Amino acid sequence: MTGLLKLGFLTLPLCLLPLIAVQAASNTARILIYSATRDFRHDSIPTAIDALKGKGSSINVSFDNTEDQSQFTDDNLKQYDAVLFLDNTGEVLDDEGKAAFQRYLDLGGNFVGVHSASDCLRNTTWYGREIGAFFDYHPELTNATINVIDGSHPSTSMLPAQWHVLDEMYNFKSDPRAVGAVVALSADESSYSDPGPRNYDQGMPHPTAWYQEHGAGVQSNGTAGRSFYTSLGHLNETWRDELFLAHVLGGITWTLQANTTLAFNTSAQVGNPGASSTSSSVSSAPTASQSGKTSGSQAQFESWLNGGIVLSLLLTIFFL
């Protein structure tokens, strides 16, 4: 006879437990892409947004995008498990928006920055700490070699030890390691020409992408989520490259695994609490590629495991 599981007033066949576990694992993280600019504007922004949305389901993420600073309110931001700044330049938030954004980070919200996201809100100290360092300058677009410093990180594990790219090699106004960031990628300065001048100490090896286990932009009494930043991503062609997309998606999934938002932690204060997103920007199924597979599977496994633990406890109670 098929075993039965009693859940309150419900009696369910035990054979349905795998289906329940799958449902418990179906939480979709929500991320807000913010791509507003006030100075230089990258023409690759639409391509980048399309690429992220197209790969979203491969890492169990639903992306919304906006360039409207009025969306930076407590009520709107609390829906998201991370905010992704994409190619921003200049003063892209007013004082109210900045305050709401920092409150979101204080409540455990996660942050991802891409390319010129390090060249906005330049006079906002806490934002500089959250992203890790502010942009200073870059030499001309160049073919360069990127060295993988931390090959175990989900944003780099798929990359060759020496990664050859056509991109802008950013220099920064400070060393991101000074705020606790771990540098994962470094520009090999012998592989390209940089006439300078360099007026700031950004540390060595040359920081190109990094991550923070606890974002340094939160206030002292806040709950810090994770922060990830990559300075790469200038060209439209870059956003069509599967290896680059795997790098970015790996950074995003690592950031979400902070366990400080509702998609993964039911006691969190911000994030997506629903089993499926109601966003109008739910991503389409990805094409077959290696992009995000390893890190996405890890995130989905952790979500499944959490659901399985709950079911195991219920089963233990029932059979006692």
C-alpha positions as a LaTeX table, in Angstrom:
\begin{tabular}{lrrr}
\hline
Residue & $x$ (\AA) & $y$ (\AA) & $z$ (\AA) \\
\hline
Met1 & 0.00 & 0.00 & 0.00 \\
Thr2 & 1.26 & 3.47 & $-0.83$ \\
Gly3 & 2.47 & 5.40 & 2.23 \\
Leu4 & 0.64 & 8.57 & 3.21 \\
Leu5 & 1.89 & 11.89 & 4.52 \\
Lys6 & $-0.41$ & 14.00 & 6.65 \\
Leu7 & 0.11 & 17.77 & 6.39 \\
Gly8 & $-2.46$ & 19.49 & 8.56 \\
Phe9 & $-5.83$ & 18.60 & 7.03 \\
Leu10 & $-4.19$ & 17.17 & 3.88 \\
Thr11 & $-3.25$ & 13.53 & 3.38 \\
Leu12 & $-0.84$ & 13.04 & 0.47 \\
Pro13 & 0.68 & 9.93 & $-1.14$ \\
Leu14 & 4.39 & 9.72 & $-0.43$ \\
Cys15 & 4.99 & 9.21 & $-4.14$ \\
Leu16 & 4.13 & 12.90 & $-4.61$ \\
Leu17 & 7.01 & 14.06 & $-2.42$ \\
Pro18 & 9.43 & 14.51 & $-5.37$ \\
Leu19 & 6.91 & 16.83 & $-7.02$ \\
Ile20 & 6.54 & 18.80 & $-3.80$ \\
Ala21 & 10.32 & 19.09 & $-3.55$ \\
Val22 & 10.53 & 20.40 & $-7.11$ \\
Gln23 & 7.90 & 23.02 & $-6.32$ \\
Ala24 & 9.79 & 24.01 & $-3.18$ \\
Ala25 & 12.87 & 24.53 & $-5.33$ \\
Ser26 & 11.19 & 26.72 & $-7.92$ \\
Asn27 & 11.78 & 30.10 & $-6.32$ \\
Thr28 & 12.94 & 32.58 & $-8.93$ \\
Ala29 & 15.30 & 35.34 & $-7.86$ \\
Arg30 & 14.42 & 38.79 & $-9.16$ \\
Ile31 & 17.05 & 41.30 & $-10.25$ \\
Leu32 & 16.56 & 44.92 & $-11.26$ \\
Ile33 & 18.89 & 46.09 & $-14.03$ \\
Tyr34 & 19.51 & 49.84 & $-13.79$ \\
Ser35 & 21.18 & 51.32 & $-16.89$ \\
Ala36 & 20.58 & 55.08 & $-16.58$ \\
Thr37 & 23.37 & 57.36 & $-17.79$ \\
Arg38 & 24.07 & 61.06 & $-17.39$ \\
Asp39 & 27.45 & 61.25 & $-19.16$ \\
Phe40 & 28.90 & 58.87 & $-21.75$ \\
Arg41 & 26.43 & 56.24 & $-22.94$ \\
His42 & 27.43 & 52.79 & $-24.20$ \\
Asp43 & 25.56 & 51.65 & $-27.29$ \\
Ser44 & 25.94 & 48.08 & $-26.01$ \\
Ile45 & 23.39 & 48.63 & $-23.22$ \\
Pro46 & 20.40 & 47.20 & $-25.15$ \\
Thr47 & 22.48 & 44.22 & $-26.27$ \\
Ala48 & 23.58 & 43.59 & $-22.67$ \\
Ile49 & 20.01 & 43.74 & $-21.35$ \\
Asp50 & 18.80 & 41.34 & $-24.04$ \\
Ala51 & 21.66 & 38.96 & $-23.31$ \\
Leu52 & 20.97 & 38.91 & $-19.57$ \\
Lys53 & 17.26 & 38.36 & $-20.05$ \\
Gly54 & 17.90 & 35.65 & $-22.59$ \\
Lys55 & 20.06 & 33.72 & $-20.12$ \\
Gly56 & 18.00 & 34.45 & $-17.02$ \\
Ser57 & 16.13 & 31.16 & $-16.85$ \\
Ser58 & 19.42 & 29.23 & $-17.03$ \\
Ile59 & 20.29 & 30.60 & $-13.58$ \\
Asn60 & 16.70 & 30.77 & $-12.28$ \\
Val61 & 16.60 & 34.57 & $-12.41$ \\
Ser62 & 13.97 & 37.00 & $-13.67$ \\
Phe63 & 15.33 & 40.35 & $-14.82$ \\
Asp64 & 13.49 & 43.66 & $-14.88$ \\
Asn65 & 15.17 & 46.74 & $-16.34$ \\
Thr66 & 14.66 & 50.46 & $-15.89$ \\
Glu67 & 16.34 & 53.82 & $-16.38$ \\
Asp68 & 13.79 & 55.63 & $-14.21$ \\
Gln69 & 15.39 & 56.85 & $-10.99$ \\
Ser70 & 11.94 & 57.23 & $-9.42$ \\
Gln71 & 11.86 & 53.41 & $-9.22$ \\
Phe72 & 14.41 & 53.62 & $-6.41$ \\
Thr73 & 11.93 & 53.57 & $-3.54$ \\
Asp74 & 11.70 & 51.29 & $-0.53$ \\
Asp75 & 8.53 & 49.62 & $-1.81$ \\
Asn76 & 9.90 & 48.90 & $-5.27$ \\
Leu77 & 13.42 & 47.79 & $-4.32$ \\
Lys78 & 12.20 & 45.38 & $-1.65$ \\
Gln79 & 10.92 & 43.06 & $-4.42$ \\
Tyr80 & 14.43 & 42.33 & $-5.66$ \\
Asp81 & 17.13 & 39.90 & $-4.59$ \\
Ala82 & 19.80 & 42.03 & $-6.27$ \\
Val83 & 20.21 & 45.34 & $-8.08$ \\
Leu84 & 22.50 & 45.31 & $-11.11$ \\
Phe85 & 24.08 & 48.60 & $-12.23$ \\
Leu86 & 24.87 & 48.31 & $-15.94$ \\
Asp87 & 27.14 & 50.82 & $-17.71$ \\
Asn88 & 25.97 & 53.79 & $-15.65$ \\
Thr89 & 27.75 & 57.14 & $-15.80$ \\
Gly90 & 27.29 & 60.33 & $-13.84$ \\
Glu91 & 24.74 & 61.27 & $-11.22$ \\
Val92 & 22.08 & 58.66 & $-11.98$ \\
Leu93 & 20.18 & 58.87 & $-8.68$ \\
Asp94 & 18.80 & 61.80 & $-6.73$ \\
Asp95 & 19.19 & 62.02 & $-2.96$ \\
Glu96 & 15.94 & 60.16 & $-2.28$ \\
Gly97 & 16.94 & 57.36 & $-4.64$ \\
Lys98 & 20.38 & 57.04 & $-3.05$ \\
Ala99 & 18.87 & 56.85 & 0.42 \\
Ala100 & 16.39 & 54.16 & $-0.64$ \\
Phe101 & 19.15 & 52.18 & $-2.35$ \\
Gln102 & 21.34 & 52.23 & 0.74 \\
Arg103 & 18.40 & 51.18 & 2.93 \\
Tyr104 & 17.86 & 48.28 & 0.54 \\
Leu105 & 21.50 & 47.25 & 0.92 \\
Asp106 & 21.25 & 47.64 & 4.70 \\
Leu107 & 18.41 & 45.09 & 4.67 \\
Gly108 & 20.49 & 42.43 & 2.93 \\
Gly109 & 20.01 & 43.40 & $-0.71$ \\
Asn110 & 22.75 & 42.25 & $-3.07$ \\
Phe111 & 24.63 & 44.32 & $-5.66$ \\
Val112 & 26.20 & 43.63 & $-9.06$ \\
Gly113 & 28.12 & 46.24 & $-11.05$ \\
Val114 & 29.20 & 45.93 & $-14.68$ \\
His115 & 31.74 & 47.99 & $-16.64$ \\
Ser116 & 31.15 & 51.76 & $-16.20$ \\
Ala117 & 28.97 & 51.21 & $-13.14$ \\
Ser118 & 32.17 & 52.27 & $-11.38$ \\
Asp119 & 31.89 & 55.69 & $-13.09$ \\
Cys120 & 28.62 & 56.87 & $-11.55$ \\
Leu121 & 27.61 & 58.46 & $-8.22$ \\
Arg122 & 31.25 & 59.51 & $-7.98$ \\
Asn123 & 30.75 & 61.70 & $-4.90$ \\
Thr124 & 28.74 & 59.11 & $-2.97$ \\
Thr125 & 31.21 & 57.49 & $-0.60$ \\
Trp126 & 29.10 & 54.51 & 0.40 \\
Tyr127 & 28.44 & 53.65 & $-3.25$ \\
Gly128 & 32.17 & 53.70 & $-3.93$ \\
Arg129 & 32.65 & 51.24 & $-1.10$ \\
Glu130 & 29.78 & 49.03 & $-2.28$ \\
Ile131 & 31.16 & 48.74 & $-5.81$ \\
Gly132 & 34.73 & 48.56 & $-4.50$ \\
Ala133 & 36.50 & 51.41 & $-6.32$ \\
Phe134 & 35.69 & 54.29 & $-8.66$ \\
Phe135 & 36.84 & 54.36 & $-12.28$ \\
Asp136 & 39.73 & 56.71 & $-13.13$ \\
Tyr137 & 40.55 & 56.27 & $-16.85$ \\
His138 & 41.29 & 53.69 & $-19.52$ \\
Pro139 & 43.65 & 53.59 & $-22.50$ \\
Glu140 & 42.26 & 53.01 & $-25.99$ \\
Leu141 & 40.22 & 49.87 & $-26.66$ \\
Thr142 & 42.79 & 47.12 & $-26.84$ \\
Asn143 & 43.51 & 43.44 & $-27.16$ \\
Ala144 & 44.70 & 42.42 & $-23.73$ \\
Thr145 & 45.36 & 39.37 & $-21.61$ \\
Ile146 & 43.40 & 38.91 & $-18.40$ \\
Asn147 & 44.94 & 36.72 & $-15.72$ \\
Val148 & 42.65 & 34.61 & $-13.56$ \\
Ile149 & 43.69 & 35.23 & $-9.96$ \\
Asp150 & 40.91 & 33.25 & $-8.27$ \\
Gly151 & 39.98 & 30.32 & $-10.49$ \\
Ser152 & 37.66 & 28.74 & $-7.93$ \\
His153 & 35.09 & 31.54 & $-8.00$ \\
Pro154 & 31.87 & 30.94 & $-10.00$ \\
Ser155 & 32.64 & 34.00 & $-12.14$ \\
Thr156 & 36.04 & 32.66 & $-13.21$ \\
Ser157 & 35.94 & 28.86 & $-12.95$ \\
Met158 & 35.07 & 28.54 & $-16.68$ \\
Leu159 & 37.84 & 30.88 & $-17.88$ \\
Pro160 & 41.29 & 29.97 & $-19.18$ \\
Ala161 & 44.16 & 30.99 & $-16.90$ \\
Gln162 & 45.11 & 33.64 & $-19.47$ \\
Trp163 & 41.98 & 35.05 & $-21.06$ \\
His164 & 42.46 & 37.09 & $-24.24$ \\
Val165 & 39.87 & 39.84 & $-24.68$ \\
Leu166 & 39.17 & 42.95 & $-26.75$ \\
Asp167 & 37.98 & 45.48 & $-24.21$ \\
Glu168 & 38.82 & 48.57 & $-22.16$ \\
Met169 & 41.37 & 48.06 & $-19.41$ \\
Tyr170 & 40.06 & 50.22 & $-16.57$ \\
Asn171 & 42.24 & 51.95 & $-14.00$ \\
Phe172 & 40.74 & 52.90 & $-10.64$ \\
Lys173 & 41.05 & 55.64 & $-8.04$ \\
Ser174 & 41.69 & 53.20 & $-5.20$ \\
Asp175 & 42.50 & 49.58 & $-4.45$ \\
Pro176 & 39.26 & 47.57 & $-4.02$ \\
Arg177 & 41.15 & 45.29 & $-1.64$ \\
Ala178 & 41.18 & 48.21 & 0.80 \\
Val179 & 37.43 & 47.72 & 1.45 \\
Gly180 & 37.70 & 43.93 & 1.71 \\
Ala181 & 37.18 & 42.94 & $-1.93$ \\
Val182 & 38.88 & 39.86 & $-3.34$ \\
Val183 & 40.32 & 40.40 & $-6.82$ \\
Ala184 & 39.37 & 37.55 & $-9.16$ \\
Leu185 & 40.68 & 38.90 & $-12.49$ \\
Ser186 & 43.72 & 41.03 & $-13.22$ \\
Ala187 & 44.80 & 42.86 & $-16.37$ \\
Asp188 & 48.24 & 41.75 & $-17.58$ \\
Glu189 & 49.82 & 45.17 & $-18.08$ \\
Ser190 & 52.58 & 43.72 & $-20.27$ \\
Ser191 & 49.99 & 42.71 & $-22.89$ \\
Tyr192 & 48.85 & 46.22 & $-23.87$ \\
Ser193 & 49.98 & 49.84 & $-23.91$ \\
Asp194 & 48.80 & 52.34 & $-21.29$ \\
Pro195 & 50.38 & 55.82 & $-21.57$ \\
Gly196 & 48.71 & 57.03 & $-18.36$ \\
Pro197 & 49.12 & 59.14 & $-16.40$ \\
Arg198 & 48.24 & 57.21 & $-13.27$ \\
Asn199 & 47.44 & 59.44 & $-10.35$ \\
Tyr200 & 46.09 & 56.84 & $-7.94$ \\
Asp201 & 47.25 & 53.61 & $-6.31$ \\
Gln202 & 44.91 & 50.82 & $-7.36$ \\
Gly203 & 47.15 & 48.07 & $-5.99$ \\
Met204 & 48.76 & 45.11 & $-7.68$ \\
Pro205 & 48.01 & 42.94 & $-9.45$ \\
His206 & 45.90 & 45.25 & $-11.58$ \\
Pro207 & 42.26 & 44.79 & $-10.44$ \\
Thr208 & 39.78 & 43.97 & $-13.24$ \\
Ala209 & 36.99 & 42.02 & $-11.50$ \\
Trp210 & 36.38 & 41.41 & $-7.81$ \\
Tyr211 & 33.84 & 40.36 & $-5.22$ \\
Gln212 & 32.88 & 41.22 & $-1.65$ \\
Glu213 & 31.38 & 38.64 & 0.69 \\
His214 & 29.86 & 41.52 & 2.63 \\
Gly215 & 29.24 & 44.66 & 0.59 \\
Ala216 & 31.11 & 47.54 & 2.21 \\
Gly217 & 28.46 & 50.13 & 1.33 \\
Val218 & 26.09 & 49.20 & 4.13 \\
Gln219 & 25.80 & 51.15 & 7.35 \\
Ser220 & 27.33 & 49.73 & 10.53 \\
Asn221 & 24.01 & 48.38 & 11.79 \\
Gly222 & 22.99 & 46.92 & 8.41 \\
Thr223 & 22.87 & 43.36 & 7.11 \\
Ala224 & 25.35 & 43.20 & 4.25 \\
Gly225 & 24.58 & 41.13 & 1.18 \\
Arg226 & 27.20 & 40.31 & $-1.42$ \\
Ser227 & 28.73 & 42.55 & $-4.07$ \\
Phe228 & 30.30 & 41.58 & $-7.40$ \\
Tyr229 & 31.91 & 43.83 & $-10.00$ \\
Thr230 & 33.50 & 43.29 & $-13.40$ \\
Ser231 & 35.04 & 46.13 & $-15.39$ \\
Leu232 & 34.68 & 44.25 & $-18.68$ \\
Gly233 & 31.75 & 44.56 & $-21.09$ \\
His234 & 32.34 & 47.53 & $-23.40$ \\
Leu235 & 31.38 & 46.15 & $-26.83$ \\
Asn236 & 28.20 & 44.73 & $-28.33$ \\
Glu237 & 30.32 & 41.79 & $-29.48$ \\
Thr238 & 31.40 & 41.16 & $-25.89$ \\
Trp239 & 27.79 & 40.60 & $-24.83$ \\
Arg240 & 27.38 & 38.03 & $-27.60$ \\
Asp241 & 30.36 & 36.04 & $-26.36$ \\
Glu242 & 29.34 & 32.94 & $-24.39$ \\
Leu243 & 32.49 & 32.92 & $-22.27$ \\
Phe244 & 31.99 & 36.52 & $-21.16$ \\
Leu245 & 28.32 & 35.83 & $-20.40$ \\
Ala246 & 29.34 & 32.82 & $-18.31$ \\
His247 & 31.67 & 35.13 & $-16.35$ \\
Val248 & 28.89 & 37.62 & $-15.62$ \\
Leu249 & 26.25 & 34.99 & $-14.88$ \\
Gly250 & 28.64 & 33.21 & $-12.54$ \\
Gly251 & 29.16 & 36.46 & $-10.65$ \\
Ile252 & 25.40 & 37.01 & $-10.43$ \\
Thr253 & 24.63 & 33.54 & $-9.09$ \\
Trp254 & 27.42 & 33.79 & $-6.52$ \\
Thr255 & 26.02 & 37.14 & $-5.38$ \\
Leu256 & 22.51 & 35.73 & $-4.94$ \\
Gln257 & 23.85 & 32.91 & $-2.77$ \\
Ala258 & 24.43 & 35.42 & 0.02 \\
Asn259 & 21.29 & 33.91 & 1.57 \\
Thr260 & 20.17 & 37.37 & 2.69 \\
Thr261 & 17.09 & 37.70 & 0.44 \\
Leu262 & 13.67 & 36.08 & 0.28 \\
Ala263 & 14.29 & 33.90 & $-2.77$ \\
Phe264 & 16.60 & 31.81 & $-0.57$ \\
Asn265 & 15.83 & 32.81 & 3.01 \\
Thr266 & 12.25 & 33.06 & 4.26 \\
Ser267 & 13.29 & 35.27 & 7.17 \\
Ala268 & 14.95 & 37.88 & 4.94 \\
Gln269 & 13.54 & 41.40 & 4.61 \\
Val270 & 13.92 & 41.99 & 0.86 \\
Gly271 & 13.73 & 39.84 & $-2.25$ \\
Asn272 & 11.23 & 37.76 & $-4.20$ \\
Pro273 & 9.11 & 35.61 & $-1.86$ \\
Gly274 & 7.05 & 33.96 & $-4.62$ \\
Ala275 & 7.60 & 30.55 & $-6.17$ \\
Ser276 & 7.54 & 32.20 & $-9.60$ \\
Ser277 & 8.03 & 35.78 & $-10.68$ \\
Thr278 & 5.11 & 37.88 & $-11.88$ \\
Ser279 & 7.51 & 40.24 & $-13.63$ \\
Ser280 & 6.84 & 41.23 & $-17.21$ \\
Ser281 & 10.52 & 40.61 & $-17.87$ \\
Val282 & 10.66 & 36.88 & $-17.19$ \\
Ser283 & 13.52 & 35.54 & $-19.27$ \\
Ser284 & 13.09 & 33.17 & $-22.19$ \\
Ala285 & 14.75 & 29.77 & $-22.23$ \\
Pro286 & 18.48 & 30.00 & $-22.98$ \\
Thr287 & 20.22 & 28.48 & $-25.93$ \\
Ala288 & 22.41 & 25.48 & $-25.26$ \\
Ser289 & 25.77 & 26.69 & $-24.00$ \\
Gln290 & 27.98 & 26.44 & $-20.99$ \\
Ser291 & 26.85 & 29.88 & $-19.81$ \\
Gly292 & 25.94 & 29.80 & $-16.14$ \\
Lys293 & 25.32 & 26.03 & $-16.06$ \\
Thr294 & 27.65 & 25.22 & $-13.21$ \\
Ser295 & 26.73 & 28.15 & $-10.98$ \\
Gly296 & 23.04 & 28.00 & $-11.89$ \\
Ser297 & 22.84 & 24.30 & $-11.02$ \\
Gln298 & 24.51 & 25.03 & $-7.71$ \\
Ala299 & 21.95 & 27.68 & $-6.84$ \\
Gln300 & 19.05 & 25.42 & $-7.84$ \\
Phe301 & 20.52 & 22.54 & $-5.85$ \\
Glu302 & 20.79 & 24.68 & $-2.74$ \\
Ser303 & 17.18 & 25.76 & $-3.16$ \\
Trp304 & 16.10 & 22.11 & $-3.63$ \\
Leu305 & 18.11 & 21.11 & $-0.57$ \\
Asn306 & 16.36 & 23.71 & 1.58 \\
Gly307 & 12.99 & 22.36 & 0.45 \\
Gly308 & 14.12 & 18.79 & 1.06 \\
Ile309 & 15.19 & 19.59 & 4.61 \\
Val310 & 11.72 & 20.92 & 5.41 \\
Leu311 & 10.09 & 17.79 & 3.96 \\
Ser312 & 12.48 & 15.55 & 5.87 \\
Leu313 & 11.51 & 17.22 & 9.13 \\
Leu314 & 7.82 & 16.76 & 8.32 \\
Leu315 & 8.38 & 13.10 & 7.52 \\
Thr316 & 10.30 & 12.59 & 10.76 \\
Ile317 & 7.47 & 14.11 & 12.77 \\
Phe318 & 4.86 & 11.98 & 10.95 \\
Phe319 & 6.62 & 8.65 & 11.43 \\
Leu320 & 7.59 & 9.20 & 15.08 \\
\hline
\end{tabular}
